[in-house]
Amino acid sequence: MKKNSLAYTWKQMKQKKNGYLFVAPFMILFTLFTVVPVLISIFYSFTYYNVLESPRFIGLDNYMNLFLHDDVFIIAIKNTFVFAIITGPVSYVLCLIFAWFINELNRVLRTIFTILFYVPSISGGAYTIFSIIFSSDRYGPMNGLLMRMGIISEPIAWFQDTRYMLAIVIIVSLWMSLGTSFLAFIAGLQGVDRSLYEAGAMDGIRTRWHELWYITLPAMKPQLMLGAVLTISSSFGVSAVCNTLCGFPSTDYAAHTIVAHLEDYGTIRFDMGYACAIAALLFLLMVGTNKLINILLRRVGE
Amino acid sequence: MKAFRVITALVMVLCMVMGLSLGVAAKTPYKDYAEKSMEKVSGDTVAEIDITNYISNGMEVTTAEHYGGRSGVSVITGTSGEIIWNFSVPVAGAYCLAIDYFPIESKNADIKLGIKIDGEYPFSEAESVTFKKLYKNKNDEKAYDNRGNEILSEKVQVSRIISDYARSWLGDIAEPFYFNLSAGSHTLTFVAETDKLAISRLEFSAPEEVPEYSDYIAELKGKSDNAEEDFKQYIQAEDVVYTTSSMMVAKNDRASPLTVPSDAYNVLYNIFGGSNWSKAGEYATWNFTIPEDGYYNIGVKFRQNSSNAILPVRKIYIDDKVPFDDLNAVSFEHDRNWQYQKLQGDGSDARFYLTAGEHTLKIESVLGSFSESFEKIDDIVYELNANYRRIIMITGASPDIYRDYQLAIKIPEVIESFEKLHGQLEDIMDVLDSKKVGNSEMVEISTICDQIEEFVEDPDTVPERLESFKTNIGALSDWCVTAKQQSVEFDYFVVCGEAAKADRVKANIFEKIALEFKSLISSFINDYSSIGNSYGYDDSIVVWIMTGRDQANTLKALIDSDFMVKNTVNVDLKLVTGTSLLSALIAGKGPDVALGLGNGDPVNYAIRNAVIDLSKLEGFDDIKSQFYPSAIEPFSFNGGVYAIPETQTFPVMFYRKDVLEDLELSVPKTWDEVVTCLTELTNVNMEFGLASADSTSTMSSMGMFLYQNGGSFYIDDYKKSGLTTEVALNSFKQLTNIYNSYRLPYAFNDLNRFRSGEMPLVISNYALYNTLCVSAPEITGLWGITLVPGTLKEDGTIDHSVMGTTTGTCITTSSKNIEASWKFIKWWTSAETQAAYGLRIEGLLGQAARYATANVNALESLPWSEDELSKLSEQHVYVKAIPETPGSYFTPRHLYNAFRRVITYGDDPRQTMIDYTEYINREITSKREEFGLS
């Protein structure tokens, strides 16, 4: 039976060989640069590997240390979740709302606003401007403003003070969060069949909210899915913003995320096996969350 | 006769002592002196000085005949003391001091002498007058590496007599110095600073007057004109002969396909000029030959894309003479692209009469009509900063805007000064306006001008706008530094017959596309990371450098001309990015030698067997003895040494003489004195600078206290952190205390605050010295460096320990040729190579790029003045290392965490430190277990 099904697959593949030929370039690159590295890193997570010498198999030690002995990992998980739970949904909703609003505008304005909102996310290191705005110096703009208004009397070390770090990083991330998912939403909104709205009006849709919930959103489910996956993975994978603004590692690990923890082990402590274990966990976490989102999104329009 | 000499000498000494006291007291700047100038004497009035008839005052003077090919006797000054001449002046008036001199080769870029008239300095600039050296390419022939890229020739000092007038080379005064001399006898004194100077002629005279164009033409009437109508003679700008600075080197331009010569594939140095040739007074010369007597035009192909308002101005000499007055100030219009213009005389193409044979073209950068304005702005900036300090003495740097500080009553002099400065700024704007400088180009001036006008009208708004006032001062001062930059690039000059057609200089779109396409192709073929000659892997060692391209080129030139000549080892130098070394080591494709590894890298690689132990190699002890132990220590681990130091930097204390003088404070020598000083400074709302802004700087601040108190970061043979020892806990308390009790800022911009004077004492890396020299001209001479404050020991000595940071070079375990690699490292870290590299890099990039070599002897060969060097050397002795051990990266991390905790939440420093040290110890233990170290 099994052999039969394999043979059947093979036959099918031969029949549709043109199709396979077309996806081959992507599949080869994807396998080479995504699938293989993921597998290798899962393999390394069971070894002691100091980067410069050959790895040594140590079983589940890395995972045990990670869960049982690593206090900082717990902090990193906490920070990542706080970060993801706030930025993920908020930025997702923001993307959707902005896309919806912008979609109502005429063509020229739509293009201008799309660019304006999209720019922060593609401008690479532009967020470093916030390290100047929130400079810990008395002459930093934010400190200067607050001192002038009499709210504070001593400068605040925004990115060194454990009380403010994560909050500012979240704000900065939201500022730059209107990224690819935002574009996908605009494209999705554009793609909704106009005749559906007419049909909906006939069928008793009364408000724009009804229209949004019963027609627009269900019609753009693929884009919603894509947006959700992108938002989730970007909020779980955050570290560059934290590291640039708060220093690496941040004071008292107050802005330490899972990826920052991974980088700490990989590049500073040269413990790549452990870093791979963290990566493997992060991978599972993301896959799990995406499944969850999938389930939630299925309910849209019901 | 002898008695007479003795008496004269005595009189001179007296004069000198009086002069010195007078000179110090008077300190008239040249511009004030020039305002009271007598009438300038006419061209043929000369007061000659018999140079052989000198009196020495503590100077070892020697004489030589036919020195530098000049007939007669030359006088060679010593390196200290004074030399005095008597001379008599026929007519009273203002004279320039003409001098023919032969610069004797030395490490310094320029020779400096003090000039006194009648035993005193006539103006403050005379205390140190620069006599420029000239530079030329070491090799006359152009050299290429084996891949066809041109190799930039090294600049060497020219051994040749130079005729010039004593002048300021700072780019602030356009003319030579004019000295006021009454009729009768006078004395001229040269005060030696550091270098020797051979003088073959001295006289007080006036520069020759330059005729008007019409007179120039009239004078030539009747001369034979055999010039061919369409004759063309190109002078390539990159073929420059003499320059006044070793930084003035040819450059590579690929922006236009019409640049001559042009090559899309290889690097050619095909233009000359740019930002390295922007200071007034700097000049360059070219030679050219003319076949027939006659009238010619001279055309210039140039690009001026630096400033579209304040146009760069150049003075043009033919055969060391400005032919007519239009050439005193030739300005160059702004355009992004290359332009061509013919030199003009009275509004039309100027006719130059040139005889057959060799000629020289000399182009000098001059300030043009704005020089006085720039001078004034420097003074205004200084004055504004002084006013700012006087205001913050009352209000503090962050004033309460709801409070009435009564500034008009408390500091009326500041308001008056604002009124005066406002007038001066308006005058400057009028001058610039009359020269057609657009308003948008001087917005920095108008902003602060309006602001201080409003301050005068309503002093109560000052506190509210203090911050923007400070920003505006900074902007004005930066504007002035930039505006003084007079940069223009030249591709070629052309001497042509009057009917010759000009060449096209603007490329069309197809030519541009062709060039870009070729460049694109070449980017696939050329290996841009290799520097210079490349030999392939088999018979050479591969060296990786992780700095800039200029540094790499300089090093490669040294390798080719020195190392490869002395040793039969080929060296492939590759320029790579900082992060690629680790990846390459993982992949087993690492170099033989890696340069510029950070403080902690070698040990980190060593414990993972990626670099080899150098201490076992032959001759290691000789190498080691050239460095302080503090430079070797970070690279030592478990009895081995894994890298040889290249650079070592450490903090010193910078102090503002003028501000401390105002406050009647002396420079603190110990931390106890600092505390006294802090009280005074806090009273007048000023600050003491000690940065603890991140883990690195906190580590450095903590290290200073820790080492001064006799502690160390690790105890028990690196098995445990030393931060919980009694000494360390006290040091940590001391550190946090000065921030908590005296509200010292922990994060700040040291350059800006030191410049404005609100932070008259700053502890900072000694590299700040060079930055200040280059970018803060308004406080030149008003600041100094000294040792960091120390801790008084029981035996009465003061311990000034600080923490230094070292970079080093190592050999990787993958190296196939350890012997050759070791030879290379020995050569590279030796005093001669380090000094040569340091001098060359400074010659190329300027003082801001002064090399911080770790080699003690090489440091002394770099152009530090005696005084600075002595302070640096004193501090260098006290430098301690940041020790490295497995897990040591946790020390700065948790030290900083503890520091922040105490500063932010006011926790008890003792308990906090003990808590965090726990983490450090845990990491050290686990890393030691990991590497099987007991």
mmCIF file of C-alpha atoms in Angstrom, chain B residues 161-450:
data_model
loop_
_atom_site.group_PDB
_atom_site.id
_atom_site.type_symbol
_atom_site.label_atom_id
_atom_site.label_comp_id
_atom_site.label_asym_id
_atom_site.label_seq_id
_atom_site.Cartn_x
_atom_site.Cartn_y
_atom_site.Cartn_z
ATOM 1 C CA ILE B 161 65.860 76.509 0.983
ATOM 2 C CA ILE B 162 62.444 78.119 1.319
ATOM 3 C CA SER B 163 61.838 81.862 1.070
ATOM 4 C CA ASP B 164 58.853 83.146 2.966
ATOM 5 C CA TYR B 165 57.581 85.760 5.362
ATOM 6 C CA ALA B 166 56.803 85.069 8.990
ATOM 7 C CA ARG B 167 53.066 84.476 9.006
ATOM 8 C CA SER B 168 50.235 82.719 10.745
ATOM 9 C CA TRP B 169 49.464 79.298 9.306
ATOM 10 C CA LEU B 170 46.280 78.836 11.257
ATOM 11 C CA GLY B 171 44.273 80.144 8.352
ATOM 12 C CA ASP B 172 43.000 83.155 10.227
ATOM 13 C CA ILE B 173 45.235 85.955 8.975
ATOM 14 C CA ALA B 174 45.527 86.578 5.267
ATOM 15 C CA GLU B 175 48.745 88.574 5.056
ATOM 16 C CA PRO B 176 52.168 87.957 6.579
ATOM 17 C CA PHE B 177 52.725 89.504 10.003
ATOM 18 C CA TYR B 178 53.518 93.222 9.924
ATOM 19 C CA PHE B 179 55.859 94.339 12.705
ATOM 20 C CA ASN B 180 55.802 97.979 13.796
ATOM 21 C CA LEU B 181 59.377 99.261 13.872
ATOM 22 C CA SER B 182 60.499 102.781 14.705
ATOM 23 C CA ALA B 183 63.590 104.177 12.976
ATOM 24 C CA GLY B 184 66.803 103.337 14.785
ATOM 25 C CA SER B 185 68.304 100.210 16.264
ATOM 26 C CA HIS B 186 66.333 97.211 17.456
ATOM 27 C CA THR B 187 66.871 93.609 18.411
ATOM 28 C CA LEU B 188 65.247 90.521 16.940
ATOM 29 C CA THR B 189 65.077 87.374 19.058
ATOM 30 C CA PHE B 190 64.151 83.848 18.014
ATOM 31 C CA VAL B 191 63.062 81.598 20.857
ATOM 32 C CA ALA B 192 63.553 77.919 20.094
ATOM 33 C CA GLU B 193 60.712 75.459 20.680
ATOM 34 C CA THR B 194 61.613 71.981 19.550
ATOM 35 C CA ASP B 195 63.229 71.826 16.152
ATOM 36 C CA LYS B 196 66.338 73.189 14.532
ATOM 37 C CA LEU B 197 66.170 75.664 11.690
ATOM 38 C CA ALA B 198 68.938 76.739 9.343
ATOM 39 C CA ILE B 199 68.586 80.411 8.465
ATOM 40 C CA SER B 200 70.414 81.861 5.475
ATOM 41 C CA ARG B 201 68.808 85.285 5.129
ATOM 42 C CA LEU B 202 66.772 87.563 7.374
ATOM 43 C CA GLU B 203 65.440 90.993 6.624
ATOM 44 C CA PHE B 204 62.590 93.285 7.442
ATOM 45 C CA SER B 205 60.994 94.397 4.205
ATOM 46 C CA ALA B 206 57.672 94.673 2.477
ATOM 47 C CA PRO B 207 56.182 92.162 0.058
ATOM 48 C CA GLU B 208 56.451 93.344 -3.517
ATOM 49 C CA GLU B 209 53.380 95.107 -4.790
ATOM 50 C CA VAL B 210 51.336 93.348 -7.417
ATOM 51 C CA PRO B 211 50.607 95.458 -10.546
ATOM 52 C CA GLU B 212 47.153 95.863 -12.033
ATOM 53 C CA TYR B 213 46.376 93.844 -15.132
ATOM 54 C CA SER B 214 46.532 96.858 -17.453
ATOM 55 C CA ASP B 215 49.964 97.792 -16.095
ATOM 56 C CA TYR B 216 51.106 94.206 -16.476
ATOM 57 C CA ILE B 217 50.079 94.215 -20.139
ATOM 58 C CA ALA B 218 51.468 97.688 -20.736
ATOM 59 C CA GLU B 219 54.850 96.683 -19.396
ATOM 60 C CA LEU B 220 55.054 93.794 -21.835
ATOM 61 C CA LYS B 221 54.509 95.914 -24.903
ATOM 62 C CA GLY B 222 56.870 95.180 -27.730
ATOM 63 C CA LYS B 223 57.859 91.720 -26.563
ATOM 64 C CA SER B 224 58.045 89.122 -29.274
ATOM 65 C CA ASP B 225 55.046 86.808 -29.560
ATOM 66 C CA ASN B 226 55.905 83.467 -31.148
ATOM 67 C CA ALA B 227 53.233 81.426 -29.429
ATOM 68 C CA GLU B 228 51.351 78.979 -31.605
ATOM 69 C CA GLU B 229 47.696 79.907 -31.726
ATOM 70 C CA ASP B 230 46.371 76.445 -30.901
ATOM 71 C CA PHE B 231 49.197 75.336 -28.631
ATOM 72 C CA LYS B 232 48.113 73.275 -25.668
ATOM 73 C CA GLN B 233 50.173 72.118 -22.733
ATOM 74 C CA TYR B 234 48.435 70.142 -20.007
ATOM 75 C CA ILE B 235 49.654 70.121 -16.440
ATOM 76 C CA GLN B 236 48.042 67.241 -14.584
ATOM 77 C CA ALA B 237 47.123 68.389 -11.101
ATOM 78 C CA GLU B 238 48.107 65.040 -9.585
ATOM 79 C CA ASP B 239 51.684 65.587 -10.776
ATOM 80 C CA VAL B 240 52.173 68.132 -8.035
ATOM 81 C CA VAL B 241 55.785 68.882 -7.122
ATOM 82 C CA TYR B 242 55.883 70.589 -3.736
ATOM 83 C CA THR B 243 53.167 70.868 -1.124
ATOM 84 C CA THR B 244 53.160 72.542 2.268
ATOM 85 C CA SER B 245 51.700 69.521 3.983
ATOM 86 C CA SER B 246 52.172 65.804 3.724
ATOM 87 C CA MET B 247 48.396 65.485 3.791
ATOM 88 C CA MET B 248 48.078 67.162 0.414
ATOM 89 C CA VAL B 249 48.082 64.069 -1.764
ATOM 90 C CA ALA B 250 46.587 63.182 -5.103
ATOM 91 C CA LYS B 251 43.135 61.624 -5.027
ATOM 92 C CA ASN B 252 41.175 59.119 -7.034
ATOM 93 C CA ASP B 253 38.118 60.330 -8.938
ATOM 94 C CA ARG B 254 35.742 58.006 -10.714
ATOM 95 C CA ALA B 255 32.789 60.340 -10.844
ATOM 96 C CA SER B 256 33.376 61.475 -14.402
ATOM 97 C CA PRO B 257 34.600 59.564 -17.471
ATOM 98 C CA LEU B 258 36.320 62.739 -18.664
ATOM 99 C CA THR B 259 38.695 62.974 -15.747
ATOM 100 C CA VAL B 260 42.218 62.674 -17.114
ATOM 101 C CA PRO B 261 43.425 59.979 -16.803
ATOM 102 C CA SER B 262 40.396 57.783 -16.173
ATOM 103 C CA ASP B 263 40.172 54.073 -15.496
ATOM 104 C CA ALA B 264 37.073 52.145 -14.565
ATOM 105 C CA TYR B 265 38.922 49.052 -13.431
ATOM 106 C CA ASN B 266 41.880 50.164 -11.403
ATOM 107 C CA VAL B 267 42.630 52.866 -8.896
ATOM 108 C CA LEU B 268 44.417 55.822 -10.438
ATOM 109 C CA TYR B 269 45.304 58.939 -8.535
ATOM 110 C CA ASN B 270 44.080 61.411 -11.090
ATOM 111 C CA ILE B 271 43.054 64.616 -9.289
ATOM 112 C CA PHE B 272 44.448 66.847 -6.592
ATOM 113 C CA GLY B 273 42.931 69.041 -3.881
ATOM 114 C CA GLY B 274 39.868 68.667 -1.706
ATOM 115 C CA SER B 275 39.507 68.985 2.018
ATOM 116 C CA ASN B 276 43.175 68.313 2.755
ATOM 117 C CA TRP B 277 44.026 71.548 1.033
ATOM 118 C CA SER B 278 41.743 74.084 2.568
ATOM 119 C CA LYS B 279 43.679 76.053 5.156
ATOM 120 C CA ALA B 280 44.769 79.510 4.135
ATOM 121 C CA GLY B 281 48.471 79.669 3.363
ATOM 122 C CA GLU B 282 48.791 76.073 2.214
ATOM 123 C CA TYR B 283 50.127 75.893 -1.302
ATOM 124 C CA ALA B 284 51.195 73.460 -4.004
ATOM 125 C CA THR B 285 53.478 73.910 -7.000
ATOM 126 C CA TRP B 286 53.680 72.417 -10.485
ATOM 127 C CA ASN B 287 56.327 72.646 -13.204
ATOM 128 C CA PHE B 288 55.719 73.134 -16.892
ATOM 129 C CA THR B 289 57.741 73.908 -20.021
ATOM 130 C CA ILE B 290 56.940 76.378 -22.768
ATOM 131 C CA PRO B 291 58.477 75.976 -26.243
ATOM 132 C CA GLU B 292 58.294 79.561 -27.507
ATOM 133 C CA ASP B 293 58.155 83.050 -25.986
ATOM 134 C CA GLY B 294 54.723 84.540 -26.280
ATOM 135 C CA TYR B 295 51.298 85.206 -24.891
ATOM 136 C CA TYR B 296 49.292 82.324 -23.483
ATOM 137 C CA ASN B 297 46.016 81.740 -21.658
ATOM 138 C CA ILE B 298 45.831 79.527 -18.642
ATOM 139 C CA GLY B 299 42.784 77.344 -18.087
ATOM 140 C CA VAL B 300 41.810 75.366 -15.012
ATOM 141 C CA LYS B 301 39.630 72.280 -14.819
ATOM 142 C CA PHE B 302 38.206 72.159 -11.336
ATOM 143 C CA ARG B 303 35.354 70.895 -9.225
ATOM 144 C CA GLN B 304 34.025 72.850 -6.284
ATOM 145 C CA ASN B 305 31.183 71.030 -4.608
ATOM 146 C CA SER B 306 31.823 72.011 -1.018
ATOM 147 C CA SER B 307 30.230 75.407 -0.624
ATOM 148 C CA ASN B 308 27.848 77.385 -2.760
ATOM 149 C CA ALA B 309 28.069 80.600 -0.814
ATOM 150 C CA ILE B 310 31.495 81.131 0.577
ATOM 151 C CA LEU B 311 33.540 80.397 -2.478
ATOM 152 C CA PRO B 312 37.045 79.074 -2.055
ATOM 153 C CA VAL B 313 39.699 81.538 -3.108
ATOM 154 C CA ARG B 314 43.162 80.764 -4.448
ATOM 155 C CA LYS B 315 46.131 82.983 -5.142
ATOM 156 C CA ILE B 316 48.071 82.088 -8.251
ATOM 157 C CA TYR B 317 51.772 82.607 -8.754
ATOM 158 C CA ILE B 318 53.732 82.106 -11.939
ATOM 159 C CA ASP B 319 57.418 81.652 -11.179
ATOM 160 C CA ASP B 320 56.882 82.620 -7.517
ATOM 161 C CA LYS B 321 55.337 85.962 -8.428
ATOM 162 C CA VAL B 322 51.733 87.005 -8.670
ATOM 163 C CA PRO B 323 51.735 88.527 -12.182
ATOM 164 C CA PHE B 324 48.787 90.902 -11.699
ATOM 165 C CA ASP B 325 46.293 91.683 -8.988
ATOM 166 C CA ASP B 326 43.351 89.676 -10.353
ATOM 167 C CA LEU B 327 45.308 86.557 -9.448
ATOM 168 C CA ASN B 328 45.521 87.570 -5.792
ATOM 169 C CA ALA B 329 42.054 86.172 -5.332
ATOM 170 C CA VAL B 330 40.665 83.758 -7.904
ATOM 171 C CA SER B 331 37.409 82.292 -6.711
ATOM 172 C CA PHE B 332 35.807 79.045 -7.829
ATOM 173 C CA GLU B 333 32.080 78.760 -8.445
ATOM 174 C CA HIS B 334 30.014 75.967 -6.972
ATOM 175 C CA ASP B 335 28.812 73.081 -9.121
ATOM 176 C CA ARG B 336 28.428 69.367 -8.539
ATOM 177 C CA ASN B 337 30.304 68.604 -11.743
ATOM 178 C CA TRP B 338 33.659 69.445 -13.170
ATOM 179 C CA GLN B 339 34.026 72.942 -14.623
ATOM 180 C CA TYR B 340 36.519 74.712 -16.805
ATOM 181 C CA GLN B 341 37.504 78.322 -16.564
ATOM 182 C CA LYS B 342 40.279 80.503 -17.953
ATOM 183 C CA LEU B 343 42.107 82.773 -15.565
ATOM 184 C CA GLN B 344 40.743 86.271 -15.961
ATOM 185 C CA GLY B 345 42.360 89.694 -16.105
ATOM 186 C CA ASP B 346 40.096 92.725 -16.043
ATOM 187 C CA GLY B 347 37.108 90.615 -16.976
ATOM 188 C CA SER B 348 38.514 88.890 -20.054
ATOM 189 C CA ASP B 349 40.780 85.880 -20.599
ATOM 190 C CA ALA B 350 44.080 86.965 -19.135
ATOM 191 C CA ARG B 351 47.155 86.991 -21.363
ATOM 192 C CA PHE B 352 50.268 85.641 -19.690
ATOM 193 C CA TYR B 353 53.601 86.399 -21.201
ATOM 194 C CA LEU B 354 55.768 83.318 -20.829
ATOM 195 C CA THR B 355 59.299 82.893 -22.049
ATOM 196 C CA ALA B 356 60.497 79.627 -23.551
ATOM 197 C CA GLY B 357 61.678 77.163 -20.939
ATOM 198 C CA GLU B 358 60.764 75.921 -17.467
ATOM 199 C CA HIS B 359 58.170 77.653 -15.340
ATOM 200 C CA THR B 360 56.475 76.977 -12.064
ATOM 201 C CA LEU B 361 52.861 77.388 -11.203
ATOM 202 C CA LYS B 362 52.089 77.877 -7.538
ATOM 203 C CA ILE B 363 48.587 77.936 -6.135
ATOM 204 C CA GLU B 364 47.996 79.090 -2.598
ATOM 205 C CA SER B 365 44.844 78.864 -0.581
ATOM 206 C CA VAL B 366 43.885 82.278 0.778
ATOM 207 C CA LEU B 367 41.061 83.431 2.951
ATOM 208 C CA GLY B 368 39.908 86.080 0.574
ATOM 209 C CA SER B 369 37.577 88.760 1.709
ATOM 210 C CA PHE B 370 36.051 86.867 4.614
ATOM 211 C CA SER B 371 39.135 86.374 6.710
ATOM 212 C CA GLU B 372 38.409 89.199 9.108
ATOM 213 C CA SER B 373 34.865 88.034 9.638
ATOM 214 C CA PHE B 374 36.044 84.540 10.537
ATOM 215 C CA GLU B 375 38.609 85.890 12.943
ATOM 216 C CA LYS B 376 35.939 87.937 14.643
ATOM 217 C CA ILE B 377 33.551 85.022 14.845
ATOM 218 C CA ASP B 378 36.127 82.932 16.698
ATOM 219 C CA ASP B 379 36.415 85.695 19.274
ATOM 220 C CA ILE B 380 32.669 86.133 19.451
ATOM 221 C CA VAL B 381 32.217 82.400 20.057
ATOM 222 C CA TYR B 382 34.702 82.563 22.897
ATOM 223 C CA GLU B 383 32.939 85.596 24.354
ATOM 224 C CA LEU B 384 29.515 83.984 23.999
ATOM 225 C CA ASN B 385 30.735 80.876 25.805
ATOM 226 C CA ALA B 386 32.137 83.037 28.596
ATOM 227 C CA ASN B 387 28.752 84.763 28.862
ATOM 228 C CA TYR B 388 27.028 81.403 28.928
ATOM 229 C CA ARG B 389 29.205 80.352 31.848
ATOM 230 C CA ARG B 390 28.465 83.577 33.688
ATOM 231 C CA ILE B 391 24.757 82.982 33.203
ATOM 232 C CA ILE B 392 24.810 79.391 34.428
ATOM 233 C CA MET B 393 26.729 80.523 37.478
ATOM 234 C CA ILE B 394 23.482 82.254 38.442
ATOM 235 C CA THR B 395 20.836 80.038 36.934
ATOM 236 C CA GLY B 396 22.362 76.589 36.662
ATOM 237 C CA ALA B 397 22.446 74.699 33.394
ATOM 238 C CA SER B 398 18.760 73.724 33.644
ATOM 239 C CA PRO B 399 17.143 76.862 35.010
ATOM 240 C CA ASP B 400 13.703 76.972 36.561
ATOM 241 C CA ILE B 401 11.792 79.018 34.020
ATOM 242 C CA TYR B 402 9.232 80.195 36.539
ATOM 243 C CA ARG B 403 11.830 81.867 38.700
ATOM 244 C CA ASP B 404 13.014 85.436 38.303
ATOM 245 C CA TYR B 405 16.808 85.337 38.357
ATOM 246 C CA GLN B 406 17.141 89.128 37.958
ATOM 247 C CA LEU B 407 19.927 88.667 35.473
ATOM 248 C CA ALA B 408 19.875 92.334 34.427
ATOM 249 C CA ILE B 409 20.735 93.337 37.994
ATOM 250 C CA LYS B 410 23.052 90.488 38.894
ATOM 251 C CA ILE B 411 25.132 90.334 35.735
ATOM 252 C CA PRO B 412 24.665 93.608 33.849
ATOM 253 C CA GLU B 413 28.057 93.115 32.220
ATOM 254 C CA VAL B 414 26.756 90.073 30.368
ATOM 255 C CA ILE B 415 23.848 92.037 28.955
ATOM 256 C CA GLU B 416 26.231 94.790 27.891
ATOM 257 C CA SER B 417 28.485 92.229 26.290
ATOM 258 C CA PHE B 418 25.495 90.793 24.406
ATOM 259 C CA GLU B 419 24.713 94.242 23.097
ATOM 260 C CA LYS B 420 28.261 94.663 21.863
ATOM 261 C CA LEU B 421 28.383 91.188 20.315
ATOM 262 C CA HIS B 422 25.060 91.769 18.615
ATOM 263 C CA GLY B 423 26.523 94.846 16.934
ATOM 264 C CA GLN B 424 29.589 92.899 15.848
ATOM 265 C CA LEU B 425 27.516 90.068 14.424
ATOM 266 C CA GLU B 426 25.366 92.513 12.471
ATOM 267 C CA ASP B 427 28.501 94.073 11.018
ATOM 268 C CA ILE B 428 29.741 90.656 9.969
ATOM 269 C CA MET B 429 26.425 89.870 8.324
ATOM 270 C CA ASP B 430 26.588 93.181 6.474
ATOM 271 C CA VAL B 431 30.039 92.313 5.207
ATOM 272 C CA LEU B 432 28.950 88.848 4.086
ATOM 273 C CA ASP B 433 25.801 90.318 2.566
ATOM 274 C CA SER B 434 27.811 92.833 0.567
ATOM 275 C CA LYS B 435 29.816 89.885 -0.790
ATOM 276 C CA LYS B 436 26.571 88.329 -1.995
ATOM 277 C CA VAL B 437 26.448 85.540 0.533
ATOM 278 C CA GLY B 438 22.831 84.430 0.718
ATOM 279 C CA ASN B 439 20.902 84.613 3.976
ATOM 280 C CA SER B 440 20.375 80.890 3.982
ATOM 281 C CA GLU B 441 24.141 80.392 4.086
ATOM 282 C CA MET B 442 24.590 82.350 7.275
ATOM 283 C CA VAL B 443 21.485 81.378 9.153
ATOM 284 C CA GLU B 444 23.735 80.295 12.040
ATOM 285 C CA ILE B 445 24.873 83.873 12.485
ATOM 286 C CA SER B 446 21.467 85.478 12.145
ATOM 287 C CA THR B 447 19.854 83.020 14.565
ATOM 288 C CA ILE B 448 22.190 83.772 17.421
ATOM 289 C CA CYS B 449 22.280 87.442 16.483
ATOM 290 C CA ASP B 450 18.498 87.703 16.820
#
